[in-house]
PDB file of C-alpha atoms in Angstrom:
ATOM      1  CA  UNK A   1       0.000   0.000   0.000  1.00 60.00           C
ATOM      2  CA  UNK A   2       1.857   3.151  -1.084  1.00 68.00           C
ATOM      3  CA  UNK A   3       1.076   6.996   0.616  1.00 73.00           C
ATOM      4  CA  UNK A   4      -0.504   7.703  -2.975  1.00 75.00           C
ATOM      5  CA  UNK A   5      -3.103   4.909  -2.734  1.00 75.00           C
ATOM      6  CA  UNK A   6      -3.921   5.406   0.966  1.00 82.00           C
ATOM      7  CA  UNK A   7      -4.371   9.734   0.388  1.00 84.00           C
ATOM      8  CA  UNK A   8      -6.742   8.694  -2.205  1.00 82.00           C
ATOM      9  CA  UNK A   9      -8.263   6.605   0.497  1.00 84.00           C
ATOM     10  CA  UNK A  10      -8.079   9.274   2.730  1.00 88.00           C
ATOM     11  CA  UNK A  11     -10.321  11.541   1.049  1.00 84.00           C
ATOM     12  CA  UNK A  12     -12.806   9.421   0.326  1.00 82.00           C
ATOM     13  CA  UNK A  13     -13.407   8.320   3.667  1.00 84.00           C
ATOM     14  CA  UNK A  14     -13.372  12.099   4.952  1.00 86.00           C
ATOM     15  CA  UNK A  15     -15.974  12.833   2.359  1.00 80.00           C
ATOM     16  CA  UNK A  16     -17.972   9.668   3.777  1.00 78.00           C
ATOM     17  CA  UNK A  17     -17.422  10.866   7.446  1.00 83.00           C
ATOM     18  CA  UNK A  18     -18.554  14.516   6.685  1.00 81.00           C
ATOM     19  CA  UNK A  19     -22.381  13.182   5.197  1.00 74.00           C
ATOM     20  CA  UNK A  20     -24.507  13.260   8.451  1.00 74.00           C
ATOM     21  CA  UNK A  21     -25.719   9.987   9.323  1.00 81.00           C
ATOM     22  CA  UNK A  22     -27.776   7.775  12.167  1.00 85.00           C
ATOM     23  CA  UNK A  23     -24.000   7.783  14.183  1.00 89.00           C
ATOM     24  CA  UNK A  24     -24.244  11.754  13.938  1.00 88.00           C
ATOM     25  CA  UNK A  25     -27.767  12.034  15.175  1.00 86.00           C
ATOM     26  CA  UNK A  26     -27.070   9.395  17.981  1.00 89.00           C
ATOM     27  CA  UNK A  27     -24.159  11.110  18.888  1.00 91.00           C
ATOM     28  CA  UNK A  28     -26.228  14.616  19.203  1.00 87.00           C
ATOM     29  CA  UNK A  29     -29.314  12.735  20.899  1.00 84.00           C
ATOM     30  CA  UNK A  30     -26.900  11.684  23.767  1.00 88.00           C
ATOM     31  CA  UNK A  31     -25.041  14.956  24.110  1.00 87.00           C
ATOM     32  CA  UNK A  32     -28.121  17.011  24.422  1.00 80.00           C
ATOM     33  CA  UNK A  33     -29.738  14.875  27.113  1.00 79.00           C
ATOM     34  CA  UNK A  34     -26.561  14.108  29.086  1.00 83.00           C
ATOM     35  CA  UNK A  35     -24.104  16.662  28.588  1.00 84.00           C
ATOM     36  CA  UNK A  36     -20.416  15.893  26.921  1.00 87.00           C
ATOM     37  CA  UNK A  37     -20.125  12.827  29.001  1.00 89.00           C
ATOM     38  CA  UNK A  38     -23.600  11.166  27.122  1.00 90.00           C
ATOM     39  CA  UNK A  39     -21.823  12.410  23.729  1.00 91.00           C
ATOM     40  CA  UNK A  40     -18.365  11.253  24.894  1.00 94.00           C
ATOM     41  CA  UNK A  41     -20.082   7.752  26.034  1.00 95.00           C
ATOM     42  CA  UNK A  42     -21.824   7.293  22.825  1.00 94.00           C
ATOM     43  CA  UNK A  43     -19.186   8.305  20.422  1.00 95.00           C
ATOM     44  CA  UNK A  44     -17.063   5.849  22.360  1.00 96.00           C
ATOM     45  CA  UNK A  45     -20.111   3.332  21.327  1.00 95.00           C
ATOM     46  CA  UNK A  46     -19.749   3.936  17.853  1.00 95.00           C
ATOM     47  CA  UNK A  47     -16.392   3.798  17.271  1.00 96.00           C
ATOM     48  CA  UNK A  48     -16.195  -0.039  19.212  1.00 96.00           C
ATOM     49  CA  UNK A  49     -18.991  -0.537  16.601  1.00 93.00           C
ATOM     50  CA  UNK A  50     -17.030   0.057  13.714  1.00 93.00           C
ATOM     51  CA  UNK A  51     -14.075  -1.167  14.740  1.00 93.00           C
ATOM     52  CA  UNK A  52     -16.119  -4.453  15.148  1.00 92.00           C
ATOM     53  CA  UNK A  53     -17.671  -4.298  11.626  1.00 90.00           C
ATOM     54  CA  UNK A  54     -14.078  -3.269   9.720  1.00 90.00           C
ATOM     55  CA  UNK A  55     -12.032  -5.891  11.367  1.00 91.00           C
ATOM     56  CA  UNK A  56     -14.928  -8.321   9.998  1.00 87.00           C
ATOM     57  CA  UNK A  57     -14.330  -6.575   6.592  1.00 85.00           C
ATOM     58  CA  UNK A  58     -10.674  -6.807   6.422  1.00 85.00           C
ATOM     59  CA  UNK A  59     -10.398 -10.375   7.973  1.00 85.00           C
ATOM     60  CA  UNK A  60     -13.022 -11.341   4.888  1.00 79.00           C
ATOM     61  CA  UNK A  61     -15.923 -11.964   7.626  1.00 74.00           C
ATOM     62  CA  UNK A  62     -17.621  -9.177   5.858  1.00 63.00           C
ATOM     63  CA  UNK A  63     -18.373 -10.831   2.690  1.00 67.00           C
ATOM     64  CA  UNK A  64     -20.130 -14.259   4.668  1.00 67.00           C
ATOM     65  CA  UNK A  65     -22.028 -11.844   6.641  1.00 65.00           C
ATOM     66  CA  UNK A  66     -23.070 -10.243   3.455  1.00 62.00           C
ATOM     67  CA  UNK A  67     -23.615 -13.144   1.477  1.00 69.00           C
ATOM     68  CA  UNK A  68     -25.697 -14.452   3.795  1.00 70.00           C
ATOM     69  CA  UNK A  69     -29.732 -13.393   3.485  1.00 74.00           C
ATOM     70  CA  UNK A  70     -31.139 -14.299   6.341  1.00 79.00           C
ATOM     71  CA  UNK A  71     -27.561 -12.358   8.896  1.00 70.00           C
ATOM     72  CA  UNK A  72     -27.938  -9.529   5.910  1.00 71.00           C
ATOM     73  CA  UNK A  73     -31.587  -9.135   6.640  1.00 76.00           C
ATOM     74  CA  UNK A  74     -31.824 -10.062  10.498  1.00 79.00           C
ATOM     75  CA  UNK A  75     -29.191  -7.239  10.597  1.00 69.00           C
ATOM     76  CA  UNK A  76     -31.064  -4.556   8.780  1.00 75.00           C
ATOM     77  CA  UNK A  77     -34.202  -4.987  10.240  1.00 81.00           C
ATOM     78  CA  UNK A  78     -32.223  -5.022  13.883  1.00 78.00           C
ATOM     79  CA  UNK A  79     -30.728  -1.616  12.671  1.00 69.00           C
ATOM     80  CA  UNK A  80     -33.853  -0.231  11.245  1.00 78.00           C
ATOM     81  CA  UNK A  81     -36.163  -0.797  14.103  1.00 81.00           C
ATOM     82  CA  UNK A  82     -33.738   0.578  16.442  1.00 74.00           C
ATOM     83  CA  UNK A  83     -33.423   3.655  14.662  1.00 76.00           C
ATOM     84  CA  UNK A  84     -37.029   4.162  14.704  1.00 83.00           C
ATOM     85  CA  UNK A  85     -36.962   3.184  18.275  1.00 79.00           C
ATOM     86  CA  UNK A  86     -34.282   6.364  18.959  1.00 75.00           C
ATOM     87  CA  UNK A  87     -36.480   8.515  17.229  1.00 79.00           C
ATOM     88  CA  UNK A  88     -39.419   7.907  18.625  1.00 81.00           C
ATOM     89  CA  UNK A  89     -37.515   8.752  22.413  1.00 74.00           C
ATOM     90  CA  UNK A  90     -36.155  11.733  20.983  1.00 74.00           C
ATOM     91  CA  UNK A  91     -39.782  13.087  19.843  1.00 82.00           C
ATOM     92  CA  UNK A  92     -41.185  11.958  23.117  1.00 78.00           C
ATOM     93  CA  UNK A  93     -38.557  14.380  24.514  1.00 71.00           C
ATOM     94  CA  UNK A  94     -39.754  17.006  22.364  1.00 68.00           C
ATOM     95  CA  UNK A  95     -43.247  16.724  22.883  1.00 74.00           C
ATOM     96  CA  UNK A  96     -42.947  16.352  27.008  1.00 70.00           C
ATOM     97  CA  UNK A  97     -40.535  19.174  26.821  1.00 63.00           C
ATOM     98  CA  UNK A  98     -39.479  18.631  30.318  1.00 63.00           C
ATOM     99  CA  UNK A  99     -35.737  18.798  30.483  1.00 57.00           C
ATOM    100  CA  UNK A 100     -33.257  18.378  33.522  1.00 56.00           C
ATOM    101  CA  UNK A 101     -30.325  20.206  33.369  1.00 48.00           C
ATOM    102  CA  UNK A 102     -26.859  19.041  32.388  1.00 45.00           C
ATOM    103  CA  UNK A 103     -25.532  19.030  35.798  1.00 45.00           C
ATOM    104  CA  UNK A 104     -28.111  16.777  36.996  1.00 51.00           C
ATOM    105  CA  UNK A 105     -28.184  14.700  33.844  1.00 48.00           C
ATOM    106  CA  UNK A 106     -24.854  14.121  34.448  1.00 48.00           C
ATOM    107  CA  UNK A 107     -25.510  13.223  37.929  1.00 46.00           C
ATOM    108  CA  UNK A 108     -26.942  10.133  36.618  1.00 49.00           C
ATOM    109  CA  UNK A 109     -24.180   8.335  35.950  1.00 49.00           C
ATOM    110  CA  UNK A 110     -26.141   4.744  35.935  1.00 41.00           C
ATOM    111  CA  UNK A 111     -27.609   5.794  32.530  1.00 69.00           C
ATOM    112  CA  UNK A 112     -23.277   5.892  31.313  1.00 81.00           C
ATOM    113  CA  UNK A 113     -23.281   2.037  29.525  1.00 86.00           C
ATOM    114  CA  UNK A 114     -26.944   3.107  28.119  1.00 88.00           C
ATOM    115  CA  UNK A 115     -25.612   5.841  26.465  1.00 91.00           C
ATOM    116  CA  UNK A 116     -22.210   3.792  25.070  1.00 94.00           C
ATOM    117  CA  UNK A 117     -24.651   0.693  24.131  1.00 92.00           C
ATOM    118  CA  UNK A 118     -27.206   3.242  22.144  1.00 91.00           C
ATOM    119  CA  UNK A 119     -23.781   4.125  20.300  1.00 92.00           C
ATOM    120  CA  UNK A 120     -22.626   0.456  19.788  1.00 95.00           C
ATOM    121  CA  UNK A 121     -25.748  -0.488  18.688  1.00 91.00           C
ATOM    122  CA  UNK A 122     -26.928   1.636  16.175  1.00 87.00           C
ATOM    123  CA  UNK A 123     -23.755   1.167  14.010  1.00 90.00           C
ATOM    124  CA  UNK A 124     -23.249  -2.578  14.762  1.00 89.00           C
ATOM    125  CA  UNK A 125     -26.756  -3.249  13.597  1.00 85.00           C
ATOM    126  CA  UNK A 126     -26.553  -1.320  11.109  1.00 82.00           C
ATOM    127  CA  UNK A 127     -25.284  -3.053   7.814  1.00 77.00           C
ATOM    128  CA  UNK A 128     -24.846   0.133   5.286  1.00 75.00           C
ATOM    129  CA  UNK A 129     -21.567   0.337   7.533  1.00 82.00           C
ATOM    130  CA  UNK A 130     -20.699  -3.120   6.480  1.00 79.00           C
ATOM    131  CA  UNK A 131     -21.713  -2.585   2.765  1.00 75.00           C
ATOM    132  CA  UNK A 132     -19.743   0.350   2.688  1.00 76.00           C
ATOM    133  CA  UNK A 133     -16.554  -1.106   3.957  1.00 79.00           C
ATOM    134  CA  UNK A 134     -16.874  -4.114   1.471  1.00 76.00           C
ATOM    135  CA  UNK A 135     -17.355  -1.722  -1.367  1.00 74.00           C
ATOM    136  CA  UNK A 136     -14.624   0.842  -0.778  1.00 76.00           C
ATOM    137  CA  UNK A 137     -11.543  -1.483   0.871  1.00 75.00           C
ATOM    138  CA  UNK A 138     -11.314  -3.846  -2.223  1.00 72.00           C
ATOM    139  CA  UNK A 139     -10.670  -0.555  -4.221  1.00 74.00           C
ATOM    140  CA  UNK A 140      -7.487  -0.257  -2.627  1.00 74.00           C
ATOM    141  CA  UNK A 141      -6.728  -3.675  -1.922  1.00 70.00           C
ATOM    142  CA  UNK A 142      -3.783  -5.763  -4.067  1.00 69.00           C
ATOM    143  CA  UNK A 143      -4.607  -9.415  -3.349  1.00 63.00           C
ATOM    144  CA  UNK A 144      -0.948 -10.386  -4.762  1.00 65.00           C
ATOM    145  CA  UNK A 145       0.631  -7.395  -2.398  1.00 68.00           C
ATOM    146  CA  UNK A 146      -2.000  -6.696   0.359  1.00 67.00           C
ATOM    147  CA  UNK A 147      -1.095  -7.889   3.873  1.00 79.00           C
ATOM    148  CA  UNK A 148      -4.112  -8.370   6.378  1.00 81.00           C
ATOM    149  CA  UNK A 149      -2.601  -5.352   8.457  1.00 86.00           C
ATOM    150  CA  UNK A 150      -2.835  -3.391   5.301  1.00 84.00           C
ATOM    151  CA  UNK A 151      -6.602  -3.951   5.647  1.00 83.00           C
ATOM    152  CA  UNK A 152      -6.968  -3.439   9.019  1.00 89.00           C
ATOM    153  CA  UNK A 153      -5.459  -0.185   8.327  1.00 88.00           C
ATOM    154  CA  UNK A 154      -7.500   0.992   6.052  1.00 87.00           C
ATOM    155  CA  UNK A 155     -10.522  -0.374   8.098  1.00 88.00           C
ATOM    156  CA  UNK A 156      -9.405   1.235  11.351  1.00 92.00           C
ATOM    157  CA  UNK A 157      -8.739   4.660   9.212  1.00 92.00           C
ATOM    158  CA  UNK A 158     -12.392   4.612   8.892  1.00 90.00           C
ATOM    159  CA  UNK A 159     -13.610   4.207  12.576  1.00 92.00           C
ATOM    160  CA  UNK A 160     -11.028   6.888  13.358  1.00 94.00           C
ATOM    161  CA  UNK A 161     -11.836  10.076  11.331  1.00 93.00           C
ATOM    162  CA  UNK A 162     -15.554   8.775  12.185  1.00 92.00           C
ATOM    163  CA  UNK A 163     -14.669   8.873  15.860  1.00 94.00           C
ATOM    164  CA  UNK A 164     -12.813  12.362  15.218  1.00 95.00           C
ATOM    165  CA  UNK A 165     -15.533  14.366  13.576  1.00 93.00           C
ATOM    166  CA  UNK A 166     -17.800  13.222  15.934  1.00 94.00           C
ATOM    167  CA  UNK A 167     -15.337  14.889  18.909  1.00 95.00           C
ATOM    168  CA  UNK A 168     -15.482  17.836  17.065  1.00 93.00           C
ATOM    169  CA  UNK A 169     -18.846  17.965  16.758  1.00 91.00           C
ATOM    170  CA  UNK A 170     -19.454  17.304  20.563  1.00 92.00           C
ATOM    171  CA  UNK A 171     -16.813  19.827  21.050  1.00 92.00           C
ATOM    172  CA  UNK A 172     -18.931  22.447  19.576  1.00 88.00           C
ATOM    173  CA  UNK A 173     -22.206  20.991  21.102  1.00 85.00           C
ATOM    174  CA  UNK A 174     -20.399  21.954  23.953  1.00 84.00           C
ATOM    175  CA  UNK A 175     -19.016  25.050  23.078  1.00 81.00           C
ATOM    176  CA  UNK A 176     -22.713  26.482  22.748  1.00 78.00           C
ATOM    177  CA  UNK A 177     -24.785  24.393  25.747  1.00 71.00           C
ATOM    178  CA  UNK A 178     -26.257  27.210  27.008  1.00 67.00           C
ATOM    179  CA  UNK A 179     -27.821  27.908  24.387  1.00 67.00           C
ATOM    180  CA  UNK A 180     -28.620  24.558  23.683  1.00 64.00           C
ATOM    181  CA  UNK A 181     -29.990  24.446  27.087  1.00 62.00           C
ATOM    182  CA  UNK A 182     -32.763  26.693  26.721  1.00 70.00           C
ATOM    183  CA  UNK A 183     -36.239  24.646  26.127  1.00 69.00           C
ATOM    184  CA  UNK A 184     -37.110  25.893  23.156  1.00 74.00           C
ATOM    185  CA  UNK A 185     -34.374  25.259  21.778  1.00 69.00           C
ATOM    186  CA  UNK A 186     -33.779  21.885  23.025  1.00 70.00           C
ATOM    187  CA  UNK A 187     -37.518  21.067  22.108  1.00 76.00           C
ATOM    188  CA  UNK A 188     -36.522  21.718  18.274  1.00 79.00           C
ATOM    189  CA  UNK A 189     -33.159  19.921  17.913  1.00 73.00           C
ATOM    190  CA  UNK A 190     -35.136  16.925  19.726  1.00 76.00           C
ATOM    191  CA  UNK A 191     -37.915  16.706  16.975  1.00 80.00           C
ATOM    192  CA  UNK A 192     -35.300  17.782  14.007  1.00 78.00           C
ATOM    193  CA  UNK A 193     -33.009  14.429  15.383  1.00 77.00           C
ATOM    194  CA  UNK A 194     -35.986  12.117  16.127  1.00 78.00           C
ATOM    195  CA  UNK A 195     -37.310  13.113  12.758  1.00 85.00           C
ATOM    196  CA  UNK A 196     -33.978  12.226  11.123  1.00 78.00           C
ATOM    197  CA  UNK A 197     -33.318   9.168  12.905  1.00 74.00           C
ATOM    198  CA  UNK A 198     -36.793   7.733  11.921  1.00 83.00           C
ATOM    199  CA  UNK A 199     -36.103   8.555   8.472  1.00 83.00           C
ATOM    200  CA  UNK A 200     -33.009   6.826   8.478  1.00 75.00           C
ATOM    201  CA  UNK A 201     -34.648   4.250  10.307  1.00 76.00           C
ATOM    202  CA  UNK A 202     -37.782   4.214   7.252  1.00 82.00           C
ATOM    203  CA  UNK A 203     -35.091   4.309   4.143  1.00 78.00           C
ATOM    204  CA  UNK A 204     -32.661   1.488   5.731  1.00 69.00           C
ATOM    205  CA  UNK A 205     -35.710  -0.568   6.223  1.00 77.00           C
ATOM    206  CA  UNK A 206     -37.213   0.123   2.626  1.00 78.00           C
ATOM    207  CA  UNK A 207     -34.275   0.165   0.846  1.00 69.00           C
ATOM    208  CA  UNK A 208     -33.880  -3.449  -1.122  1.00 59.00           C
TER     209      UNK A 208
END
């Protein structure tokens, strides 16, 4: 793998990472409702998630899983009716509109593996991840050259920048929570999220 091939891969994956998906609006669910420890927890979720789901790609687990109907399906449906399930607790949110504050959301520290399983969950059941990794590694992999740590590398690259642009994100969730705290507010970015997470939820499910 040469520093030619693997900036190539670079900015595709960046441009992948950028595109808001269901990790983005699981990441923002938690941080709203529990501060930059519920973001931290469940951007710690994803990132074990896709770890998980590029090591299967690289070590050629991927393309069983893939191959297989009834995993592919059981998968998607898994992913799709969790999704749905997020959204419909972040519009609940909305439409109560009662809110704690962050200091005693973060009080709660039981709700801490919730938060990281929420983020574990919605990528590892989630099989678009999967697909994705299985259409963009081979690109760059040289089955007479490639090692297996080659692939790994590339895999890992992916789960990294992920993990990365979701920091900065929570970063500047952060940056602004008091503004973010305010109901209204709060009450808005609830329904826009649940909204987008049940649509992502809808399309994964629909899509053939």
């Amino acid at each position: 793998m040469t520093w030619s091939g693997y900036s190539s891969y670079l900015v595709i994956v960046v441009l992948i990472v950028l595109a808001p998906g269901p990790d983005t609006m699981v990441m923002l669910k938690n941080a709203l409702s529990g501060g930059a420890r519920g973001g931290l927890l469940a951007t710690a979720g994803i990132f074990a998630g896709n770890a998980v789901q590029g090591t299967a790609a690289a070590l050629g687990l991927g393309v069983v899983i893939a191959r297989s109907q009834p995993v592919f399906l059981t998968l998607k449906w898994l992913g799709a009716a969790y999704l749905v399930f997020l959204g419909f607790q972040a519009l609940r949110g909305a439409w109560r509109g009662n809110y704690d504050t962050v200091a005693e959301t973060q009080r709660k520290r039981a709700s801490g593996f919730r938060r990281w399983r929420e983020g574990f969950l919605s990528n590892i059941t989630n099989p678009k991840v999967l697909v994705l990794y299985l259409s963009v590694l081979p690109q760059f992999l040289d089955p007479g050259h490639t090692t297996t740590l080659d692939a790994l590398i590339l895999a890992y690259t992916v789960a990294v920048l992920g993990g990365l642009w979701l920091l900065a994100l929570l970063f500047f969730v952060h940056r602004v929570r008091a503004w973010l705290g305010r109901r209204k507010v709060r009450r808005t970015l609830d329904g826009v999220t649940g909204t987008a997470l049940l649509g992502f939820g809808a399309t994964l499910a629909l899509e053939s």
